[in-house]
Short mmCIF file of C-alpha atoms in Angstrom, two decimals:
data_model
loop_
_atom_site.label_atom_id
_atom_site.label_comp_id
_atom_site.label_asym_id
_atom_site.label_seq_id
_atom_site.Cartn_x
_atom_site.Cartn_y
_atom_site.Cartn_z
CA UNK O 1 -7.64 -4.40 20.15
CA UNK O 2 -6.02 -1.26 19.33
CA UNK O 3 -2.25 -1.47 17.58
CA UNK O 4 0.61 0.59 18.71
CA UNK O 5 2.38 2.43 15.79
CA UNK O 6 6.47 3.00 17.32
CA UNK O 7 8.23 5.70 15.64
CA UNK O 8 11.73 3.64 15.85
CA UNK O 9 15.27 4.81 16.60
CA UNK O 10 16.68 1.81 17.96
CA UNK O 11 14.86 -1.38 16.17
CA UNK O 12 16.85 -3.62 17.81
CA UNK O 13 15.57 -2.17 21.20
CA UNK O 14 12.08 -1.60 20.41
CA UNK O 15 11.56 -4.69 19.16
CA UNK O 16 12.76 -6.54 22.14
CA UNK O 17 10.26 -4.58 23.86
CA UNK O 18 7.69 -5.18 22.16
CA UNK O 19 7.96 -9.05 22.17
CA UNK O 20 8.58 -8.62 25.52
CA UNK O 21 4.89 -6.88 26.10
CA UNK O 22 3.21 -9.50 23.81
CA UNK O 23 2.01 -13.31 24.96
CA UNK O 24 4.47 -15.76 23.47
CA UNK O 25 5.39 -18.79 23.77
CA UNK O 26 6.93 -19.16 20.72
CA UNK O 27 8.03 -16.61 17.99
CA UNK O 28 7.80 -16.87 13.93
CA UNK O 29 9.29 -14.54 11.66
CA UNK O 30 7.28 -14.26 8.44
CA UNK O 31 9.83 -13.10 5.45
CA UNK O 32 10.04 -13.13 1.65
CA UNK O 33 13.18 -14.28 0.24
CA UNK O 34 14.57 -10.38 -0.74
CA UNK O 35 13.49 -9.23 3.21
CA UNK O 36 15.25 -12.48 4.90
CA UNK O 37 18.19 -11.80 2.31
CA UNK O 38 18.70 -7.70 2.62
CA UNK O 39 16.49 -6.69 6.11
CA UNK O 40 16.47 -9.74 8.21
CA UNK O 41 20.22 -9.41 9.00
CA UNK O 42 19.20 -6.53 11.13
CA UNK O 43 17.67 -8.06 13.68
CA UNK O 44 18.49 -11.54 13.42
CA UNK O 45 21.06 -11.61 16.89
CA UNK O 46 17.16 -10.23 18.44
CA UNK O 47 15.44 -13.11 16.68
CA UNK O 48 18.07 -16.08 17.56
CA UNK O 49 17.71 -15.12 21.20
CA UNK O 50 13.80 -16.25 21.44
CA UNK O 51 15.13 -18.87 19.19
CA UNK O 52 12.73 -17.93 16.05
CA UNK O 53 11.53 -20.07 13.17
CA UNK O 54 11.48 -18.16 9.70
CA UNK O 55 9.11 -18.94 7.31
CA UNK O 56 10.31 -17.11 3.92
CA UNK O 57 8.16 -17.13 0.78
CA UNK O 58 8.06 -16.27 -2.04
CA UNK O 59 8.60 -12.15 -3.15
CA UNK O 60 6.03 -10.07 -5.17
CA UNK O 61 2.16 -9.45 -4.97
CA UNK O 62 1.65 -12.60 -7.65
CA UNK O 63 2.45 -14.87 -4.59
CA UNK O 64 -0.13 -13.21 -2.62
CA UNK O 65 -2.43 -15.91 -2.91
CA UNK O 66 -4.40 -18.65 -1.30
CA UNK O 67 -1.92 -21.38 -1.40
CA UNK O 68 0.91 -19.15 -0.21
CA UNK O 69 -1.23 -18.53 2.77
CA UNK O 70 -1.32 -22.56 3.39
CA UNK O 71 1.89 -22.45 3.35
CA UNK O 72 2.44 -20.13 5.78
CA UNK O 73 -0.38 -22.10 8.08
CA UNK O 74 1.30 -25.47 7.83
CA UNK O 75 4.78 -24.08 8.52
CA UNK O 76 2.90 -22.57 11.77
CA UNK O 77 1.32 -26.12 12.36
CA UNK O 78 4.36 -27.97 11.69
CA UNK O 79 6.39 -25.25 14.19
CA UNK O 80 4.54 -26.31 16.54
CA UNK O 81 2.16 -23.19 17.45
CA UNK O 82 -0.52 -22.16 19.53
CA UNK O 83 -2.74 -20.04 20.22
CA UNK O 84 -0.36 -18.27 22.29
CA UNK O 85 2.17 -17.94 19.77
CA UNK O 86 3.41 -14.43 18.31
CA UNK O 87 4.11 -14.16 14.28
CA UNK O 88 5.93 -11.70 13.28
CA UNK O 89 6.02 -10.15 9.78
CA UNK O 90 8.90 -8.44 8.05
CA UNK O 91 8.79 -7.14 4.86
CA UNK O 92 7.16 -4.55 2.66
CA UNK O 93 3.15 -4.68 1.73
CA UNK O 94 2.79 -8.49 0.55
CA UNK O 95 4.38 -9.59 3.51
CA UNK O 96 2.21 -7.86 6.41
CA UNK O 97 -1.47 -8.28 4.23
CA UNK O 98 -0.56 -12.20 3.78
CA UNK O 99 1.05 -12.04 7.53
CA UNK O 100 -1.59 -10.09 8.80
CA UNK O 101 -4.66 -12.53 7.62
CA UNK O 102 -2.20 -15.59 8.41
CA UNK O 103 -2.42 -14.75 11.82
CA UNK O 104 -6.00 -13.97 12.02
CA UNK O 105 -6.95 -17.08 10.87
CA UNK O 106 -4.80 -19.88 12.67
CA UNK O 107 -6.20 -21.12 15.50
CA UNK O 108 -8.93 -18.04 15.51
CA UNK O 109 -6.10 -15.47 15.79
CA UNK O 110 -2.65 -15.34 17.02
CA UNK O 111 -0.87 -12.23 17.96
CA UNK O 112 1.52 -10.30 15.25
CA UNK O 113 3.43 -7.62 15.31
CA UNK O 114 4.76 -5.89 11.67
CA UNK O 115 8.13 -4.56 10.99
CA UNK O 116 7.73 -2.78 8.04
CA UNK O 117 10.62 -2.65 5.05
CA UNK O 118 9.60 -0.48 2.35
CA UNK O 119 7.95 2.55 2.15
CA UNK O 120 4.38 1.79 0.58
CA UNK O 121 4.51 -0.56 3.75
CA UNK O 122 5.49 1.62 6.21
CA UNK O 123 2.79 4.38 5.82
CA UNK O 124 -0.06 2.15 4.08
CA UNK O 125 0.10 -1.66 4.42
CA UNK O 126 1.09 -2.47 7.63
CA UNK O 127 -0.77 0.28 9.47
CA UNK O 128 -4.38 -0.04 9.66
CA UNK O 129 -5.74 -3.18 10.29
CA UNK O 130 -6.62 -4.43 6.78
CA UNK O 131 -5.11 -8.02 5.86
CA UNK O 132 -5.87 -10.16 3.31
CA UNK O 133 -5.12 -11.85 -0.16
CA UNK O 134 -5.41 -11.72 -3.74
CA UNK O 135 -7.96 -14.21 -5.07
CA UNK O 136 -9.57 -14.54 -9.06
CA UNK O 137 -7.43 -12.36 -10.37
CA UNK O 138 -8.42 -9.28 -7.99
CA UNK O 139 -6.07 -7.39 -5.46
CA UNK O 140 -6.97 -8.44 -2.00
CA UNK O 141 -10.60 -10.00 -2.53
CA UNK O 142 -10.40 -11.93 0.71
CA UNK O 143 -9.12 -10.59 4.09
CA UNK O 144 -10.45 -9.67 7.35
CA UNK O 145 -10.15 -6.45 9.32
CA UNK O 146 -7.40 -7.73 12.14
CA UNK O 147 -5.07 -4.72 14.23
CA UNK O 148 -0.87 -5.72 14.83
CA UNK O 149 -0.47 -5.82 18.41
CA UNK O 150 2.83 -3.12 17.20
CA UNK O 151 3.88 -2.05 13.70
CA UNK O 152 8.07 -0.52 13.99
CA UNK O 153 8.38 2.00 11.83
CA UNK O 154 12.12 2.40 11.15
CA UNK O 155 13.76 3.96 8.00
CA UNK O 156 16.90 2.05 8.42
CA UNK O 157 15.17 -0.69 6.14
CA UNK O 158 14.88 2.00 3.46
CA UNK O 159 18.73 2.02 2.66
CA UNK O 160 17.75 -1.71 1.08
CA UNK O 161 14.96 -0.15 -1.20
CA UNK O 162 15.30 0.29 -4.91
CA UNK O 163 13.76 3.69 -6.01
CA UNK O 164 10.77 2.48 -7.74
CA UNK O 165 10.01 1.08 -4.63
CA UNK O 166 10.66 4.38 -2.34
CA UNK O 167 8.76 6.48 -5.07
CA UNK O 168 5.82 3.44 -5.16
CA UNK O 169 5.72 4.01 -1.85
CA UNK O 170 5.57 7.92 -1.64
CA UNK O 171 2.31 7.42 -4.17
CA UNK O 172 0.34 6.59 -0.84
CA UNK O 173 2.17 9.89 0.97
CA UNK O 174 1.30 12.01 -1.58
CA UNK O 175 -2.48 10.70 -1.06
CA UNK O 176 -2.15 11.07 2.23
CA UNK O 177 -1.92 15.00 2.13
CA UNK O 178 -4.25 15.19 -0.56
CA UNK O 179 -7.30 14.27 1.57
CA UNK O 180 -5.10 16.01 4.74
CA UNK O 181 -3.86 19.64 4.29
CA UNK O 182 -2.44 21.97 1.89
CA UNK O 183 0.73 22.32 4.05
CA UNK O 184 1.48 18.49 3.68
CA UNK O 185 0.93 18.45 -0.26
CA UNK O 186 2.82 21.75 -1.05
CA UNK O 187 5.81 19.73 0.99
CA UNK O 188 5.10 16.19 -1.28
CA UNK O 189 5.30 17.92 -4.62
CA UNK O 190 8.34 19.82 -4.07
CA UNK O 191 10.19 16.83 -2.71
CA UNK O 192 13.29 15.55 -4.48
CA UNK O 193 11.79 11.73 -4.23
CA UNK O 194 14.63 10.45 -6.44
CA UNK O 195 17.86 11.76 -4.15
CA UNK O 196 15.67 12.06 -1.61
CA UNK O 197 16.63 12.99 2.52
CA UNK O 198 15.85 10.05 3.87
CA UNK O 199 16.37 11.96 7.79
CA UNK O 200 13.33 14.65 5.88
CA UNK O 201 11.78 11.42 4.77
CA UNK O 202 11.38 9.94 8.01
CA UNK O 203 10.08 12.74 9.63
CA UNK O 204 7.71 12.73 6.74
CA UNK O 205 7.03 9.01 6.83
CA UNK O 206 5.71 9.98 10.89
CA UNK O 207 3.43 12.59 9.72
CA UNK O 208 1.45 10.77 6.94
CA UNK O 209 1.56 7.22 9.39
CA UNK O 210 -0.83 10.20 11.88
CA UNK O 211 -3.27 11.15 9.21
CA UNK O 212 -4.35 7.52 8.57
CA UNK O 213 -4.15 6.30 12.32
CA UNK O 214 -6.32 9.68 12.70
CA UNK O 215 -8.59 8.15 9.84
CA UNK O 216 -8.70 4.80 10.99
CA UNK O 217 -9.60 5.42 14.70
CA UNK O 218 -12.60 7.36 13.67
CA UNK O 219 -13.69 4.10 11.78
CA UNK O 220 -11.50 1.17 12.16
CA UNK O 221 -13.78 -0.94 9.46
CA UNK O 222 -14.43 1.51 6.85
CA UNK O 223 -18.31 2.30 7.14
CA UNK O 224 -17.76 5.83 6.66
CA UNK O 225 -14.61 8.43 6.53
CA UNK O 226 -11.99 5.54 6.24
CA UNK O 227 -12.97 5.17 2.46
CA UNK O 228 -10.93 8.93 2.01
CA UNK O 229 -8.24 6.49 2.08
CA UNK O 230 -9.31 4.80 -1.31
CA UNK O 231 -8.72 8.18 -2.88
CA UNK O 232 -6.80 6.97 -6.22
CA UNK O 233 -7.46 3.10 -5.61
CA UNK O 234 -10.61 2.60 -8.00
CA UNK O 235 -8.59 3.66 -11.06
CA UNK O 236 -5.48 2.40 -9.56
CA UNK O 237 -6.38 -1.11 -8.82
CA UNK O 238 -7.62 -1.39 -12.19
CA UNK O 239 -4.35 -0.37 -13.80
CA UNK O 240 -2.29 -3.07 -11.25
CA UNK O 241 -4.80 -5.94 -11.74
CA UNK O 242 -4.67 -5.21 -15.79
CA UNK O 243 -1.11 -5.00 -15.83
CA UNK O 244 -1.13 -8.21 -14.12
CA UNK O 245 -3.29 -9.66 -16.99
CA UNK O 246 -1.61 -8.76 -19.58
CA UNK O 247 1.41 -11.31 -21.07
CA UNK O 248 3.66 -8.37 -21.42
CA UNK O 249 2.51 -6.59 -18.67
CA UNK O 250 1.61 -2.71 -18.37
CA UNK O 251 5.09 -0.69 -18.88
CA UNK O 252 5.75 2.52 -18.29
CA UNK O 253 7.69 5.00 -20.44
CA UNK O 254 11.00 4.48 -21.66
CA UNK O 255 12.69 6.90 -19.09
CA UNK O 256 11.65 5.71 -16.19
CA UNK O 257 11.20 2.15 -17.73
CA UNK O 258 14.48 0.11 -15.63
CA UNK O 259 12.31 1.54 -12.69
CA UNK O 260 8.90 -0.14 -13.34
CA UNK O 261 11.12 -3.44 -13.37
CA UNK O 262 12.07 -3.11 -9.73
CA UNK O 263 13.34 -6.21 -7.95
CA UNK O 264 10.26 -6.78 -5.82
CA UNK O 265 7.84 -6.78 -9.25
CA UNK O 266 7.30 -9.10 -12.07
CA UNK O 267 8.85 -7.92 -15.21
CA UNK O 268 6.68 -5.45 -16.73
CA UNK O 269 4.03 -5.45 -13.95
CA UNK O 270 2.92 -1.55 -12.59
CA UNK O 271 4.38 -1.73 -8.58
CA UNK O 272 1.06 -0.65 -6.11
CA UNK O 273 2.39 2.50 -5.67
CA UNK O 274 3.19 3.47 -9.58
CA UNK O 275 -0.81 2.68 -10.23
CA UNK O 276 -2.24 4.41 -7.56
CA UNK O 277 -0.08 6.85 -8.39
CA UNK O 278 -1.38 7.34 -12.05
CA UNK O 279 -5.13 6.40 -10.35
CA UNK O 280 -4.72 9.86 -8.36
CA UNK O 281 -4.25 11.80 -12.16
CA UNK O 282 -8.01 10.39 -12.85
CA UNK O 283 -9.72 10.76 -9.80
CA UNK O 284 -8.50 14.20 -9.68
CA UNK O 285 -9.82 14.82 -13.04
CA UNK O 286 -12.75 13.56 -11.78
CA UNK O 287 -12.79 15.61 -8.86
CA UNK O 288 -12.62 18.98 -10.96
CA UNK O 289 -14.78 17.78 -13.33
CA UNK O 290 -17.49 16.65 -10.69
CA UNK O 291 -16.88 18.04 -7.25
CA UNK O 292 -15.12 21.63 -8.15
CA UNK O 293 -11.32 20.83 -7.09
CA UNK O 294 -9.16 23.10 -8.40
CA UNK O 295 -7.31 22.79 -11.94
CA UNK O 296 -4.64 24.41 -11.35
CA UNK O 297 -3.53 22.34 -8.42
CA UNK O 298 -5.06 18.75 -10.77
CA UNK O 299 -1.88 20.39 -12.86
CA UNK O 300 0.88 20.63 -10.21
CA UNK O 301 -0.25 17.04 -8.77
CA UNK O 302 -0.12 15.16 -12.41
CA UNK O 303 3.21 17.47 -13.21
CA UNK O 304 5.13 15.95 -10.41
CA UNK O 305 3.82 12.18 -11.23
CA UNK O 306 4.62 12.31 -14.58
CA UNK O 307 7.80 13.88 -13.93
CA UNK O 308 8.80 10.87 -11.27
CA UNK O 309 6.20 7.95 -12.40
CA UNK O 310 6.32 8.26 -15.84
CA UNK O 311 3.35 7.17 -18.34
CA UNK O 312 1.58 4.16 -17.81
CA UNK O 313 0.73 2.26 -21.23
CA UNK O 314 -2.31 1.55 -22.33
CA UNK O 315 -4.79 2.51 -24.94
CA UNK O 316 -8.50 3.28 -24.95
CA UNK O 317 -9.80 0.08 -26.56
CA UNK O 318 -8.76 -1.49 -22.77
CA UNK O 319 -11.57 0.68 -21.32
CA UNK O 320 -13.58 -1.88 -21.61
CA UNK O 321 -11.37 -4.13 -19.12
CA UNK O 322 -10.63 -1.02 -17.15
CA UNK O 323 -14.00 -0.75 -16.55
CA UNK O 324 -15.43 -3.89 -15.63
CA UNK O 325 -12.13 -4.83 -13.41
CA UNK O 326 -13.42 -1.22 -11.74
CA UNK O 327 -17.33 -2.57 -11.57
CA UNK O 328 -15.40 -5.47 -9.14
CA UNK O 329 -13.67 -2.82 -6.78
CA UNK O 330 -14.81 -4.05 -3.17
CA UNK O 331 -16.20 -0.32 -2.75
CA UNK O 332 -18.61 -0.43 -4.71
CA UNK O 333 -22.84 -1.23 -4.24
CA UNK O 334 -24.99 -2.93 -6.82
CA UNK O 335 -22.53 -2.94 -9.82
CA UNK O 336 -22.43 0.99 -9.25
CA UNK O 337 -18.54 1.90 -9.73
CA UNK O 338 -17.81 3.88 -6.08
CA UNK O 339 -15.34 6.61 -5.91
CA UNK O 340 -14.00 9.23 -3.32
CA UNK O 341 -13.35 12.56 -4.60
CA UNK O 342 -11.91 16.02 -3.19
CA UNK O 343 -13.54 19.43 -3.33
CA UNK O 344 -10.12 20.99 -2.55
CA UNK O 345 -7.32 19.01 -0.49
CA UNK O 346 -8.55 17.87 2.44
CA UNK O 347 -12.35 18.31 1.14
CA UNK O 348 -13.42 14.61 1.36
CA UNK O 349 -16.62 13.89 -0.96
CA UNK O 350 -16.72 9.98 -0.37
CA UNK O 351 -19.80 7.51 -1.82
CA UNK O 352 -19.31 9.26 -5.24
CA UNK O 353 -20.16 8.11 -8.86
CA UNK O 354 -19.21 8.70 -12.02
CA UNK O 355 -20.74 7.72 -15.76
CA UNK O 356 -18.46 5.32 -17.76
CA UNK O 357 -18.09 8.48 -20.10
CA UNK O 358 -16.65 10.43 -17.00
CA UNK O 359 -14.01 7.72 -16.43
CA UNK O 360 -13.19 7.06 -20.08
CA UNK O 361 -12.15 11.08 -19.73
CA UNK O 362 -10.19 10.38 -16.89
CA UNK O 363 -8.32 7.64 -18.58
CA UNK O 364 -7.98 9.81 -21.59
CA UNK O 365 -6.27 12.11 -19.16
CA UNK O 366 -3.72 10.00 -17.70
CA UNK O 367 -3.12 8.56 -20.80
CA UNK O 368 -2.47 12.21 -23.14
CA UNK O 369 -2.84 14.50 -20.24
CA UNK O 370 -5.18 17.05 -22.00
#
């Protein structure tokens, strides 16, 4: 089953529709406590008329776990629904992966349709198919590949977002036209992401959303040109899952620091977007260093994350734990660490490798920047 990405103007009106297209007998509204607080007012009139149960857990990717699922399957149980039932799931990345695999699961599969509220959601999470959970300490180690029946893209959720969140968030845009065009990423790094437009940003948001449904219809279950889409993930998993592990966390600098403790993150722990954001300065080094992108453009790319992300903070005796939480990325075959590089933007070189020596450079890179 193909999913139908909706460009919204009216949510309140598109959303009605698209319940009304779906088989339901009864409707659940997956939240986390900020969403139901800040975004669920702005459809709730929609949601009282099918008379919808809310299930609200708890916020951050920490509570993307195995026992928060449960809890999302016995509130379904106890609500009393079938396998004609409809769940849908609003909120930002948490909320559609955990939503997303939720319904997949109960009673074989149930229908759900996403309403993205944050950015990182809107042009990564919910779009694409992948759901799933954190599990032994990994970011989302169990899932399944299961498609919304509709995912609502609508920016009027974006006046609730902190700006960590909106620049976490453009980390997966600027990706996006990396392994796209050189159009797209000339437009990303000269974009004002901390006043930003958010009229420009939504017809932004519509354009990266098409490069990864372009992606993912070519290969919905990632056998071949859908791993572009890791680009920056290997190196920027490892940096979220160790700042996850660490009691104090992984901080950035001390400019940018009040942004790295956004609402939606534990204290001290790197939001999705800020790692893969500081994963794209290393597997760009890598790319020059390997597959002949150019340096001068490796330059322009790590100028404008430093210059809105910050430095993350860590030194190089964690290589070691870099490294082996990179030997568990899900990409990878027979312990061999996998990575997708670029020849030049839009120059895909997926199934690559790299010597430990190679990434320790890398690291050394996004660490000192020389």
């Amino acid at each position: 089953m193909q999913q139908r990405v909706i460009i919204s103007q009216d949510i309140e009106h598109d959303l009605a529709q698209a319940i009304a297209e779906t088989e339901h007998d009864r409707v659940f509204v997956l939240t986390d406590d900020i969403t139901q607080e800040c975004c669920l007012p702005k459809v709730a009139v929609l949601f009282a008329k099918h008379n919808a149960t809310t299930i609200t857990i708890r916020h951050d990717d920490t509570n993307k776990t195995l026992a928060t699922l449960a809890d999302v399957w016995t509130a379904l149980q106890r609500g009393g629904a079938t396998r004609h039932s409809l769940l849908v799931n609003l909120g930002g990345g948490m909320v559609t992966d955990l939503g997303g695999f939720a319904a997949a699961t109960f009673k074989r599969g149930i229908n759900f349709i996403n309403i993205p509220t944050t950015l990182l959601a809107m042009v990564d999470a919910a779009v694409g198919g992948k759901t799933g959970i954190n599990f032994g300490g990994l970011k989302n180690e169990v899932g399944a590949f299961a498609n919304a029946r509709y995912v609502i893209v609508n920016t009027c959720f974006l006046d609730t977002l902190d700006t960590a969140n909106l620049c976490s968030g453009y980390a997966e845009m600027l990706k996006h036209s990396l392994i796209s065009n050189t159009q797209m990423w000339a437009e990303h790094v000269n974009f004002d992401i901390l006043q930003p437009d958010l009229a420009e940003l939504q017809r932004m948001v519509a354009a990266s959303i098409a490069v990864k449904e372009h992606i993912v219809a070519d290969d919905p279950h990632e056998h071949g040109i859908r791993k572009a889409l890791n680009f920056g993930h290997t190196i920027g998993h490892a940096l979220e899952e160790f700042s996850m592990q660490q009691p104090g966390g992984a901080v950035v600098s001390a400019r940018l620091l009040p942004l790295a403790r956004a609402r939606t993150a534990p204290k001290n722990t790197l939001l999705h977007g800020y790692a893969v954001a500081f994963g794209l300065i290393g597997e760009l080094y890598i790319s020059a260093r390997k597959a002949g992108f150019s340096t001068a453009r490796l330059h322009q790319t790590a100028r404008f994350i430093r210059e809105n992300y910050g430095a993350v903070a860590f030194t190089c005796d964690d290589y070691p734990t870099l490294l082996n939480l990179m030997r568990h990325d899900k990409k990878n075959t027979s312990g061999t660490i996998n990575f997708t590089l670029l020849h030049d933007i839009g120059d895909i070189r997926i199934n690559q490798t790299a010597t430990d020596e190679e990434i320790r450079e890398a690291l050394d890179f996004i660490r000192e920047g020389y």
